[in-house]
mmCIF file of C-alpha atoms (C1' of nucleotides) in Angstrom:
data_model
loop_
_atom_site.group_PDB
_atom_site.id
_atom_site.type_symbol
_atom_site.label_atom_id
_atom_site.label_comp_id
_atom_site.label_asym_id
_atom_site.label_seq_id
_atom_site.Cartn_x
_atom_site.Cartn_y
_atom_site.Cartn_z
ATOM 1 C CA MET H 17 -21.180 66.721 -12.821
ATOM 2 C CA ILE H 18 -18.857 64.125 -11.298
ATOM 3 C CA SER H 19 -16.813 62.002 -13.715
ATOM 4 C CA LYS H 20 -17.766 58.501 -14.755
ATOM 5 C CA THR H 21 -14.627 57.350 -12.967
ATOM 6 C CA CYS H 22 -15.855 58.861 -9.721
ATOM 7 C CA GLY H 23 -19.227 57.166 -10.110
ATOM 8 C CA TYR H 24 -17.441 53.867 -10.608
ATOM 9 C CA ALA H 25 -15.435 54.514 -7.443
ATOM 10 C CA ILE H 26 -18.519 55.156 -5.347
ATOM 11 C CA ARG H 27 -20.292 52.116 -6.721
ATOM 12 C CA GLY H 28 -17.241 49.975 -6.090
ATOM 13 C CA ILE H 29 -16.971 51.083 -2.479
ATOM 14 C CA VAL H 30 -20.674 50.614 -1.850
ATOM 15 C CA PHE H 31 -20.532 47.136 -3.361
ATOM 16 C CA LEU H 32 -17.803 46.170 -0.930
ATOM 17 C CA ALA H 33 -19.610 47.795 1.976
ATOM 18 C CA LEU H 34 -22.784 45.871 1.166
ATOM 19 C CA GLU H 35 -20.855 42.655 1.454
ATOM 20 C CA GLN H 36 -18.941 43.512 4.573
ATOM 21 C CA ASN H 37 -21.044 41.258 6.804
ATOM 22 C CA LYS H 38 -19.897 38.252 4.890
ATOM 23 C CA HIS H 39 -16.405 39.053 6.103
ATOM 24 C CA ARG H 40 -14.788 38.105 2.892
ATOM 25 C CA LYS H 41 -12.755 39.765 0.214
ATOM 26 C CA HIS H 42 -13.814 40.329 -3.336
ATOM 27 C CA GLY H 43 -11.648 39.953 -6.422
ATOM 28 C CA ILE H 44 -11.672 42.685 -9.004
ATOM 29 C CA LEU H 45 -13.182 40.362 -11.602
ATOM 30 C CA GLU H 46 -16.194 39.605 -9.419
ATOM 31 C CA ILE H 47 -16.786 43.257 -8.576
ATOM 32 C CA ALA H 48 -16.400 44.413 -12.166
ATOM 33 C CA GLU H 49 -18.752 41.762 -13.522
ATOM 34 C CA ASP H 50 -21.358 42.471 -10.924
ATOM 35 C CA LEU H 51 -21.277 46.207 -11.466
ATOM 36 C CA GLN H 52 -20.666 45.909 -15.177
ATOM 37 C CA ILE H 53 -17.637 48.154 -15.133
ATOM 38 C CA PRO H 54 -14.495 47.460 -17.220
ATOM 39 C CA GLN H 55 -12.363 45.222 -15.055
ATOM 40 C CA HIS H 56 -8.908 46.739 -15.352
ATOM 41 C CA PHE H 57 -10.246 50.243 -15.269
ATOM 42 C CA LEU H 58 -12.075 49.572 -12.027
ATOM 43 C CA GLY H 59 -8.953 47.856 -10.753
ATOM 44 C CA LYS H 60 -6.953 51.019 -11.083
ATOM 45 C CA ILE H 61 -9.659 53.056 -9.407
ATOM 46 C CA LEU H 62 -9.853 50.700 -6.433
ATOM 47 C CA GLN H 63 -6.059 50.620 -6.168
ATOM 48 C CA ASP H 64 -6.194 54.383 -5.939
ATOM 49 C CA LEU H 65 -8.741 54.179 -3.149
ATOM 50 C CA VAL H 66 -6.535 51.716 -1.306
ATOM 51 C CA ARG H 67 -3.578 54.102 -1.527
ATOM 52 C CA ARG H 68 -5.786 56.772 -0.024
ATOM 53 C CA GLY H 69 -6.875 54.488 2.791
ATOM 54 C CA ILE H 70 -10.540 54.542 1.850
ATOM 55 C CA ILE H 71 -10.650 50.783 1.291
ATOM 56 C CA ASN H 72 -8.218 47.891 1.804
ATOM 57 C CA SER H 73 -6.804 45.059 -0.236
ATOM 58 C CA ILE H 74 -4.696 41.968 0.120
ATOM 59 C CA LYS H 75 -2.796 40.243 -2.666
ATOM 60 C CA GLY H 76 -2.474 36.556 -3.341
ATOM 61 C CA PRO H 77 -4.904 33.653 -3.198
ATOM 62 C CA HIS H 78 -8.013 34.479 -1.166
ATOM 63 C CA GLY H 79 -6.966 38.077 -1.392
ATOM 64 C CA GLY H 80 -9.110 40.860 -2.775
ATOM 65 C CA PHE H 81 -10.618 44.197 -1.872
ATOM 66 C CA PHE H 82 -12.571 44.857 1.298
ATOM 67 C CA VAL H 83 -13.769 47.726 3.446
ATOM 68 C CA ASN H 84 -12.449 48.738 6.817
ATOM 69 C CA ALA H 85 -14.331 50.187 9.749
ATOM 70 C CA LYS H 86 -13.717 53.713 8.545
ATOM 71 C CA THR H 87 -14.942 53.034 5.041
ATOM 72 C CA ILE H 88 -18.646 52.950 5.717
ATOM 73 C CA ASP H 89 -18.355 56.175 7.672
ATOM 74 C CA THR H 90 -16.684 57.969 4.763
ATOM 75 C CA PRO H 91 -18.614 60.969 3.423
ATOM 76 C CA LEU H 92 -19.066 60.870 -0.338
ATOM 77 C CA ILE H 93 -17.355 64.216 -0.710
ATOM 78 C CA GLU H 94 -14.130 62.525 0.363
ATOM 79 C CA VAL H 95 -14.370 60.133 -2.566
ATOM 80 C CA VAL H 96 -15.256 62.934 -4.945
ATOM 81 C CA GLU H 97 -12.292 64.936 -3.712
ATOM 82 C CA ALA H 98 -9.977 61.948 -4.122
ATOM 83 C CA ILE H 99 -11.039 61.196 -7.688
ATOM 84 C CA ASP H 100 -12.221 64.443 -9.282
ATOM 85 C CA GLY H 101 -10.993 67.072 -6.851
ATOM 86 C CA LEU H 102 -13.144 69.803 -5.381
ATOM 87 C CA GLY H 103 -12.515 72.048 -8.373
ATOM 88 C CA ILE H 104 -15.548 70.583 -10.099
ATOM 89 C CA PHE H 105 -17.736 72.639 -7.785
ATOM 90 C CA LYS H 106 -16.196 75.890 -8.968
ATOM 91 C CA LYS H 107 -16.357 75.483 -12.730
ATOM 92 C CA CYS H 108 -18.114 78.256 -14.633
ATOM 93 C CA PHE H 109 -21.321 77.117 -16.278
ATOM 94 C CA LEU H 110 -20.467 79.084 -19.396
ATOM 95 C CA GLY H 111 -16.873 77.930 -19.685
ATOM 96 C CA ARG H 112 -15.133 81.080 -18.506
ATOM 97 C CA GLU H 113 -11.774 80.620 -16.824
ATOM 98 C CA GLU H 114 -13.095 81.839 -13.522
ATOM 99 C CA CYS H 115 -16.493 82.553 -12.114
ATOM 100 C CA SER H 116 -17.293 83.950 -8.708
ATOM 101 C CA SER H 117 -19.807 86.162 -6.986
ATOM 102 C CA THR H 118 -17.558 89.151 -7.603
ATOM 103 C CA ASN H 119 -17.247 88.455 -11.314
ATOM 104 C CA PRO H 120 -20.203 86.224 -12.119
ATOM 105 C CA CYS H 121 -21.350 84.962 -15.472
ATOM 106 C CA PRO H 122 -25.034 85.507 -16.217
ATOM 107 C CA LEU H 123 -25.843 82.019 -14.966
ATOM 108 C CA HIS H 124 -23.718 82.089 -11.843
ATOM 109 C CA ASP H 125 -26.385 83.165 -9.397
ATOM 110 C CA GLU H 126 -29.079 81.073 -11.050
ATOM 111 C CA PHE H 127 -27.200 77.879 -10.394
ATOM 112 C CA ASP H 128 -25.294 78.715 -7.262
ATOM 113 C CA GLY H 129 -28.038 77.229 -5.127
ATOM 114 C CA CYS H 130 -27.911 73.945 -6.972
ATOM 115 C CA ARG H 131 -24.182 73.838 -6.881
ATOM 116 C CA SER H 132 -24.024 74.200 -3.126
ATOM 117 C CA ALA H 133 -26.976 71.861 -2.619
ATOM 118 C CA ILE H 134 -25.057 69.190 -4.470
ATOM 119 C CA PHE H 135 -21.913 69.912 -2.502
ATOM 120 C CA LYS H 136 -23.777 69.697 0.803
ATOM 121 C CA THR H 137 -25.422 66.459 -0.204
ATOM 122 C CA PHE H 138 -22.020 64.952 -0.905
ATOM 123 C CA GLU H 139 -20.819 66.251 2.445
ATOM 124 C CA ASN H 140 -23.739 64.826 4.376
ATOM 125 C CA LEU H 141 -24.156 61.459 2.699
ATOM 126 C CA LYS H 142 -21.931 58.641 3.822
ATOM 127 C CA ILE H 143 -21.221 55.290 2.237
ATOM 128 C CA ALA H 144 -23.409 53.790 4.973
ATOM 129 C CA ASP H 145 -26.381 55.817 3.765
ATOM 130 C CA LEU H 146 -26.123 54.409 0.266
ATOM 131 C CA VAL H 147 -25.770 50.912 1.683
ATOM 132 C CA THR H 148 -29.000 51.416 3.615
ATOM 133 C CA LYS H 149 -30.869 52.578 0.556
ATOM 134 C CA ILE H 150 -29.822 49.490 -1.314
ATOM 135 C CA ASP H 151 -30.460 47.126 1.578
ATOM 136 C CA ASN H 152 -33.956 48.571 1.798
ATOM 137 C CA GLY H 153 -34.510 47.848 -1.882
ATOM 138 C CA ASP H 154 -34.974 51.542 -2.610
ATOM 139 C CA SER H 155 -32.207 51.720 -5.180
ATOM 140 C CA TYR H 156 -29.742 49.631 -7.135
ATOM 141 C CA LEU H 157 -26.037 49.599 -7.897
ATOM 142 C CA SER H 158 -26.289 47.684 -11.143
ATOM 143 C CA LEU H 159 -28.950 47.476 -13.811
ATOM 144 C CA ASN H 160 -28.946 43.703 -13.831
ATOM 145 C CA LYS H 161 -32.562 42.558 -14.018
ATOM 146 C CA GLU H 162 -31.925 39.787 -11.497
ATOM 147 C CA PHE H 163 -30.695 42.368 -9.045
ATOM 148 C CA ALA H 164 -33.685 44.574 -9.631
ATOM 149 C CA THR H 165 -36.217 41.824 -9.163
ATOM 150 C CA GLU H 166 -34.684 39.440 -6.613
ATOM 151 C CA ILE H 167 -36.594 40.887 -3.664
ATOM 152 C CA MET T 26 -23.124 69.819 -16.670
ATOM 153 C CA ILE T 27 -23.380 71.463 -20.093
ATOM 154 C CA SER T 28 -20.339 71.171 -22.337
ATOM 155 C CA LYS T 29 -17.760 73.895 -22.760
ATOM 156 C CA THR T 30 -18.912 74.125 -26.376
ATOM 157 C CA CYS T 31 -22.457 74.859 -25.256
ATOM 158 C CA GLY T 32 -21.267 77.564 -22.905
ATOM 159 C CA TYR T 33 -19.336 79.126 -25.784
ATOM 160 C CA ALA T 34 -22.512 79.026 -27.873
ATOM 161 C CA ILE T 35 -24.581 80.822 -25.262
ATOM 162 C CA ARG T 36 -21.904 83.436 -24.708
ATOM 163 C CA GLY T 37 -21.596 83.971 -28.449
ATOM 164 C CA ILE T 38 -25.309 84.506 -28.893
ATOM 165 C CA VAL T 39 -25.549 86.826 -25.921
ATOM 166 C CA PHE T 40 -22.610 88.840 -27.225
ATOM 167 C CA LEU T 41 -24.423 89.371 -30.516
ATOM 168 C CA ALA T 42 -27.693 90.148 -28.762
ATOM 169 C CA LEU T 43 -25.992 92.758 -26.619
ATOM 170 C CA GLU T 44 -24.829 94.544 -29.731
ATOM 171 C CA GLN T 45 -28.057 94.289 -31.645
ATOM 172 C CA ASN T 46 -28.928 97.951 -31.163
ATOM 173 C CA LYS T 47 -25.907 98.971 -33.106
ATOM 174 C CA HIS T 48 -27.456 97.244 -36.088
ATOM 175 C CA ARG T 49 -24.233 95.862 -37.323
ATOM 176 C CA LYS T 50 -22.694 92.509 -37.931
ATOM 177 C CA HIS T 51 -19.748 91.064 -36.091
ATOM 178 C CA GLY T 52 -16.886 89.102 -37.589
ATOM 179 C CA ILE T 53 -15.846 85.876 -35.930
ATOM 180 C CA LEU T 54 -12.416 87.307 -35.085
ATOM 181 C CA GLU T 55 -13.921 90.200 -33.163
ATOM 182 C CA ILE T 56 -16.324 87.979 -31.233
ATOM 183 C CA ALA T 57 -13.695 85.403 -30.405
ATOM 184 C CA GLU T 58 -11.201 87.992 -29.203
ATOM 185 C CA ASP T 59 -13.750 89.728 -27.074
ATOM 186 C CA LEU T 60 -14.972 86.552 -25.441
ATOM 187 C CA GLN T 61 -11.539 84.949 -25.398
ATOM 188 C CA ILE T 62 -12.706 81.814 -27.160
ATOM 189 C CA PRO T 63 -10.631 80.040 -29.861
ATOM 190 C CA GLN T 64 -11.607 81.703 -33.118
ATOM 191 C CA HIS T 65 -12.113 78.805 -35.484
ATOM 192 C CA PHE T 66 -13.758 76.705 -32.837
ATOM 193 C CA LEU T 67 -16.281 79.411 -32.086
ATOM 194 C CA GLY T 68 -16.720 79.858 -35.829
ATOM 195 C CA LYS T 69 -17.955 76.316 -36.200
ATOM 196 C CA ILE T 70 -20.278 76.660 -33.254
ATOM 197 C CA LEU T 71 -21.841 79.838 -34.632
ATOM 198 C CA GLN T 72 -22.178 78.279 -38.089
ATOM 199 C CA ASP T 73 -24.090 75.487 -36.420
ATOM 200 C CA LEU T 74 -26.387 77.976 -34.753
ATOM 201 C CA VAL T 75 -26.973 79.672 -38.108
ATOM 202 C CA ARG T 76 -27.975 76.351 -39.683
ATOM 203 C CA ARG T 77 -30.470 75.896 -36.881
ATOM 204 C CA GLY T 78 -31.886 79.360 -37.398
ATOM 205 C CA ILE T 79 -30.949 80.626 -33.942
ATOM 206 C CA ILE T 80 -28.730 83.381 -35.335
ATOM 207 C CA ASN T 81 -27.967 84.739 -38.809
ATOM 208 C CA SER T 82 -24.898 85.433 -40.881
ATOM 209 C CA ILE T 83 -23.888 87.020 -44.133
ATOM 210 C CA LYS T 84 -20.705 86.309 -46.048
ATOM 211 C CA GLY T 85 -18.413 88.708 -47.771
ATOM 212 C CA PRO T 86 -17.105 92.171 -46.900
ATOM 213 C CA HIS T 87 -19.168 93.836 -44.177
ATOM 214 C CA GLY T 88 -20.675 90.475 -43.493
ATOM 215 C CA GLY T 89 -20.654 88.707 -40.154
ATOM 216 C CA PHE T 90 -22.917 87.184 -37.551
ATOM 217 C CA PHE T 91 -25.978 88.911 -36.133
ATOM 218 C CA VAL T 92 -29.146 88.122 -34.247
ATOM 219 C CA ASN T 93 -32.652 88.140 -35.610
ATOM 220 C CA ALA T 94 -35.866 89.104 -33.856
ATOM 221 C CA LYS T 95 -36.429 85.549 -32.703
ATOM 222 C CA THR T 96 -32.959 85.182 -31.257
ATOM 223 C CA ILE T 97 -33.407 87.258 -28.147
ATOM 224 C CA ASP T 98 -36.619 85.407 -27.397
ATOM 225 C CA THR T 99 -34.908 82.010 -27.579
ATOM 226 C CA PRO T 100 -35.036 79.997 -24.353
ATOM 227 C CA LEU T 101 -31.615 78.716 -23.297
ATOM 228 C CA ILE T 102 -32.878 75.150 -23.343
ATOM 229 C CA GLU T 103 -33.157 75.433 -27.103
ATOM 230 C CA VAL T 104 -29.458 76.199 -27.365
ATOM 231 C CA VAL T 105 -28.590 73.405 -24.954
ATOM 232 C CA GLU T 106 -30.694 70.993 -26.967
ATOM 233 C CA ALA T 107 -29.054 72.098 -30.217
ATOM 234 C CA ILE T 108 -25.502 71.682 -28.928
ATOM 235 C CA ASP T 109 -25.532 69.005 -26.227
ATOM 236 C CA GLY T 110 -28.925 67.390 -26.656
ATOM 237 C CA LEU T 111 -31.413 66.856 -23.858
ATOM 238 C CA GLY T 112 -29.812 63.537 -22.931
ATOM 239 C CA ILE T 113 -27.518 65.362 -20.517
ATOM 240 C CA PHE T 114 -30.448 65.732 -18.145
ATOM 241 C CA LYS T 115 -30.948 61.997 -17.919
ATOM 242 C CA LYS T 116 -27.425 60.816 -17.242
ATOM 243 C CA CYS T 117 -26.968 58.665 -14.162
ATOM 244 C CA PHE T 118 -24.872 60.324 -11.472
ATOM 245 C CA LEU T 119 -23.040 57.086 -10.820
ATOM 246 C CA GLY T 120 -22.371 56.211 -14.458
ATOM 247 C CA ARG T 121 -24.910 53.414 -14.888
ATOM 248 C CA GLU T 122 -26.295 52.958 -18.378
ATOM 249 C CA GLU T 123 -29.743 54.006 -17.302
ATOM 250 C CA CYS T 124 -31.224 55.604 -14.250
ATOM 251 C CA SER T 125 -34.866 56.304 -13.599
ATOM 252 C CA SER T 126 -37.337 56.460 -10.747
ATOM 253 C CA THR T 127 -38.216 52.812 -11.380
ATOM 254 C CA ASN T 128 -34.615 51.670 -11.255
ATOM 255 C CA PRO T 129 -32.789 54.423 -9.426
ATOM 256 C CA CYS T 130 -29.192 54.532 -8.313
ATOM 257 C CA PRO T 131 -28.682 55.488 -4.658
ATOM 258 C CA LEU T 132 -28.149 59.115 -5.649
ATOM 259 C CA HIS T 133 -31.022 59.400 -8.094
ATOM 260 C CA ASP T 134 -33.607 60.814 -5.726
ATOM 261 C CA GLU T 135 -31.103 62.981 -3.904
ATOM 262 C CA PHE T 136 -30.261 64.898 -7.017
ATOM 263 C CA ASP T 137 -33.477 64.692 -8.961
ATOM 264 C CA GLY T 138 -34.636 68.002 -7.560
ATOM 265 C CA CYS T 139 -31.476 69.741 -8.688
ATOM 266 C CA ARG T 140 -31.609 68.143 -12.075
ATOM 267 C CA SER T 141 -35.122 69.376 -12.769
ATOM 268 C CA ALA T 142 -34.405 72.763 -11.214
ATOM 269 C CA ILE T 143 -31.585 73.198 -13.689
ATOM 270 C CA PHE T 144 -33.762 72.030 -16.553
ATOM 271 C CA LYS T 145 -36.535 74.431 -15.611
ATOM 272 C CA THR T 146 -34.110 77.312 -15.315
ATOM 273 C CA PHE T 147 -32.897 76.631 -18.848
ATOM 274 C CA GLU T 148 -36.498 76.470 -19.979
ATOM 275 C CA ASN T 149 -37.487 79.734 -18.359
ATOM 276 C CA LEU T 150 -34.439 81.851 -19.084
ATOM 277 C CA LYS T 151 -34.218 83.503 -22.471
ATOM 278 C CA ILE T 152 -31.305 85.142 -24.210
ATOM 279 C CA ALA T 153 -32.971 88.462 -23.417
ATOM 280 C CA ASP T 154 -32.748 87.740 -19.699
ATOM 281 C CA LEU T 155 -29.004 87.250 -19.871
ATOM 282 C CA VAL T 156 -28.670 90.420 -21.910
ATOM 283 C CA THR T 157 -30.521 92.312 -19.206
ATOM 284 C CA LYS T 158 -28.270 90.990 -16.464
ATOM 285 C CA ILE T 159 -25.233 92.125 -18.370
ATOM 286 C CA ASP T 160 -26.693 95.483 -19.323
ATOM 287 C CA ASN T 161 -27.434 96.060 -15.651
ATOM 288 C CA GLY T 162 -23.836 95.334 -14.781
ATOM 289 C CA ASP T 163 -24.863 92.348 -12.677
ATOM 290 C CA SER T 164 -22.748 89.871 -14.583
ATOM 291 C CA TYR T 165 -20.124 89.523 -17.283
ATOM 292 C CA LEU T 166 -19.543 87.541 -20.441
ATOM 293 C CA SER T 167 -15.776 87.785 -20.414
ATOM 294 C CA LEU T 168 -13.247 88.041 -17.637
ATOM 295 C CA ASN T 169 -11.489 90.994 -19.210
ATOM 296 C CA LYS T 170 -10.607 93.389 -16.407
ATOM 297 C CA GLU T 171 -11.630 96.378 -18.505
ATOM 298 C CA PHE T 172 -15.035 94.857 -18.926
ATOM 299 C CA ALA T 173 -15.364 94.154 -15.242
ATOM 300 C CA THR T 174 -14.354 97.642 -14.138
ATOM 301 C CA GLU T 175 -15.550 99.968 -16.909
ATOM 302 C CA ILE T 176 -18.677 101.058 -15.047
ATOM 303 C "C1'" DA D 22 -13.709 91.891 -64.021
ATOM 304 C "C1'" DT D 23 -10.928 91.789 -60.162
ATOM 305 C "C1'" DA D 24 -9.366 91.961 -55.524
ATOM 306 C "C1'" DA D 25 -10.445 91.713 -50.943
ATOM 307 C "C1'" DA D 26 -13.313 90.426 -46.995
ATOM 308 C "C1'" DA D 27 -15.690 87.344 -44.698
ATOM 309 C "C1'" DA D 28 -18.280 82.985 -43.557
ATOM 310 C "C1'" DA D 29 -18.276 77.959 -44.626
ATOM 311 C "C1'" DA D 30 -16.270 73.718 -45.000
ATOM 312 C "C1'" DG D 31 -12.710 70.138 -44.699
ATOM 313 C "C1'" DA D 32 -9.198 67.910 -42.646
ATOM 314 C "C1'" DG D 33 -6.143 67.319 -39.157
ATOM 315 C "C1'" DT D 34 -4.085 67.744 -34.262
ATOM 316 C "C1'" DC D 35 -3.992 67.804 -29.269
ATOM 317 C "C1'" DT D 36 -5.808 66.581 -24.800
ATOM 318 C "C1'" DT D 37 -8.474 64.211 -21.592
ATOM 319 C "C1'" DT D 38 -11.143 60.513 -20.349
ATOM 320 C "C1'" DT D 39 -12.136 55.920 -20.580
ATOM 321 C "C1'" DA D 40 -10.681 51.332 -21.484
ATOM 322 C "C1'" DT D 41 -7.522 47.276 -22.639
ATOM 323 C "C1'" DC D 42 -3.596 44.332 -22.568
ATOM 324 C "C1'" DT D 43 0.601 42.599 -20.556
ATOM 325 C "C1'" DT D 44 3.852 41.966 -17.096
ATOM 326 C "C1'" DT D 45 5.319 42.028 -12.269
ATOM 327 C "C1'" DA D 46 5.000 41.443 -7.305
ATOM 328 C "C1'" DT D 47 2.976 39.275 -3.425
ATOM 329 C "C1'" DT D 48 0.765 35.788 -0.945
ATOM 330 C "C1'" DT D 49 -1.163 31.364 0.004
ATOM 331 C "C1'" DA D 50 -1.614 26.570 0.042
ATOM 332 C "C1'" DA D 51 -0.413 22.210 -1.325
ATOM 333 C "C1'" DT O 20 9.459 25.135 -2.750
ATOM 334 C "C1'" DT O 21 6.538 25.349 -6.341
ATOM 335 C "C1'" DA O 22 2.244 26.448 -8.574
ATOM 336 C "C1'" DA O 23 -1.643 29.158 -8.524
ATOM 337 C "C1'" DA O 24 -4.303 33.225 -7.288
ATOM 338 C "C1'" DT O 25 -4.556 37.720 -6.918
ATOM 339 C "C1'" DA O 26 -3.546 42.845 -6.630
ATOM 340 C "C1'" DA O 27 -0.325 46.274 -8.635
ATOM 341 C "C1'" DA O 28 1.877 48.489 -12.156
ATOM 342 C "C1'" DG O 29 3.124 49.787 -16.861
ATOM 343 C "C1'" DA O 30 2.274 50.561 -21.376
ATOM 344 C "C1'" DT O 31 -0.774 51.143 -24.996
ATOM 345 C "C1'" DA O 32 -5.049 52.227 -27.338
ATOM 346 C "C1'" DA O 33 -9.707 53.935 -28.358
ATOM 347 C "C1'" DA O 34 -13.153 57.557 -28.006
ATOM 348 C "C1'" DA O 35 -14.659 62.005 -27.169
ATOM 349 C "C1'" DG O 36 -14.044 66.732 -26.668
ATOM 350 C "C1'" DA O 37 -11.603 70.829 -27.683
ATOM 351 C "C1'" DC O 38 -8.914 73.281 -30.772
ATOM 352 C "C1'" DT O 39 -6.072 74.619 -35.284
ATOM 353 C "C1'" DC O 40 -4.944 75.201 -39.968
ATOM 354 C "C1'" DT O 41 -6.031 75.411 -44.839
ATOM 355 C "C1'" DT O 42 -8.950 75.813 -48.657
ATOM 356 C "C1'" DT O 43 -13.318 77.068 -50.753
ATOM 357 C "C1'" DT O 44 -17.354 79.805 -51.489
ATOM 358 C "C1'" DT O 45 -19.878 83.926 -51.401
ATOM 359 C "C1'" DT O 46 -20.289 88.726 -51.502
ATOM 360 C "C1'" DT O 47 -18.996 93.460 -51.895
ATOM 361 C "C1'" DA O 48 -16.665 97.372 -53.645
ATOM 362 C "C1'" DT O 49 -13.571 99.247 -56.733
#
DNA sequence: ATAAAAAAAGAGTCTTTTATCTTTATTTAA
DNA sequence: TTAAATAAAGATAAAAGACTCTTTTTTTAT
């Protein structure tokens, strides 16, 4: 559905949002190790998010990435749009160039419900909601056993 | 969701199933032109489906691809499994190595319903069902204007 | 037998996505 | 005012997916 890159972006933002109370910045190396995402690749993704104003960063010693007030209120769809674009919600299931209710493929109607359910979920969920889930111990950002069991 | 290749496979099979009444075989060039799929690429996909017994083929003059009795009764999930594998239904939305109800990512539960809805649809739908939709003029395999309007 | 038609197979290319490595720019603190 | 820390940028590479081209094999019909 969404690209791996986009998943990395969301996890990166949520990681920063989780740590926002500590009022400190996080270096790319720390974030990447914690989330087990290739460092430089994640770096580029976060830089992209900074350019788009979704997160912030400061260079130099004691610099790093951090969230701003707006960040935690950002709907996921905004991140998806920034990284993958909204086109992903219009792709034909059977690989035709176009697919719409006026010229549907034989799977169009079958999956249209799912498609819009997913879209709406991304519209409704905010970064804050994912933070809550993780704070509650209902879900995890990384697979690290320590993370999963340190409750 | 499913790969472009898998979509091509389904469209190829349905094309052949649609023509089954005419009791004739179809050359790869004809199929590819009709469906607007790269010829040699589709050729390999169909050859794969022949090896797996989902469709049939005969070489030589007047040869080509054609469906057998079993083909139209094939559930779509069987094609998806043959081409993409069932692993696609287990991939983590956020790109983690694993994702399950015991160690879920923050989107796991949100989308689990959709995931299994899609799986079940592929399980329940058979090639015959897609043929019916097209025969009824409810949907189309190719975008060709003539196809879309020749009613 | 031979030529032609067609699938099958092999090998290679192009594109996109994902990932790595290196250098540069900025900032801070000593 | 220099060294160190850090993000930013640039360039390259590796992997996967999608696609192309060429040759081989099989079959049919003449």
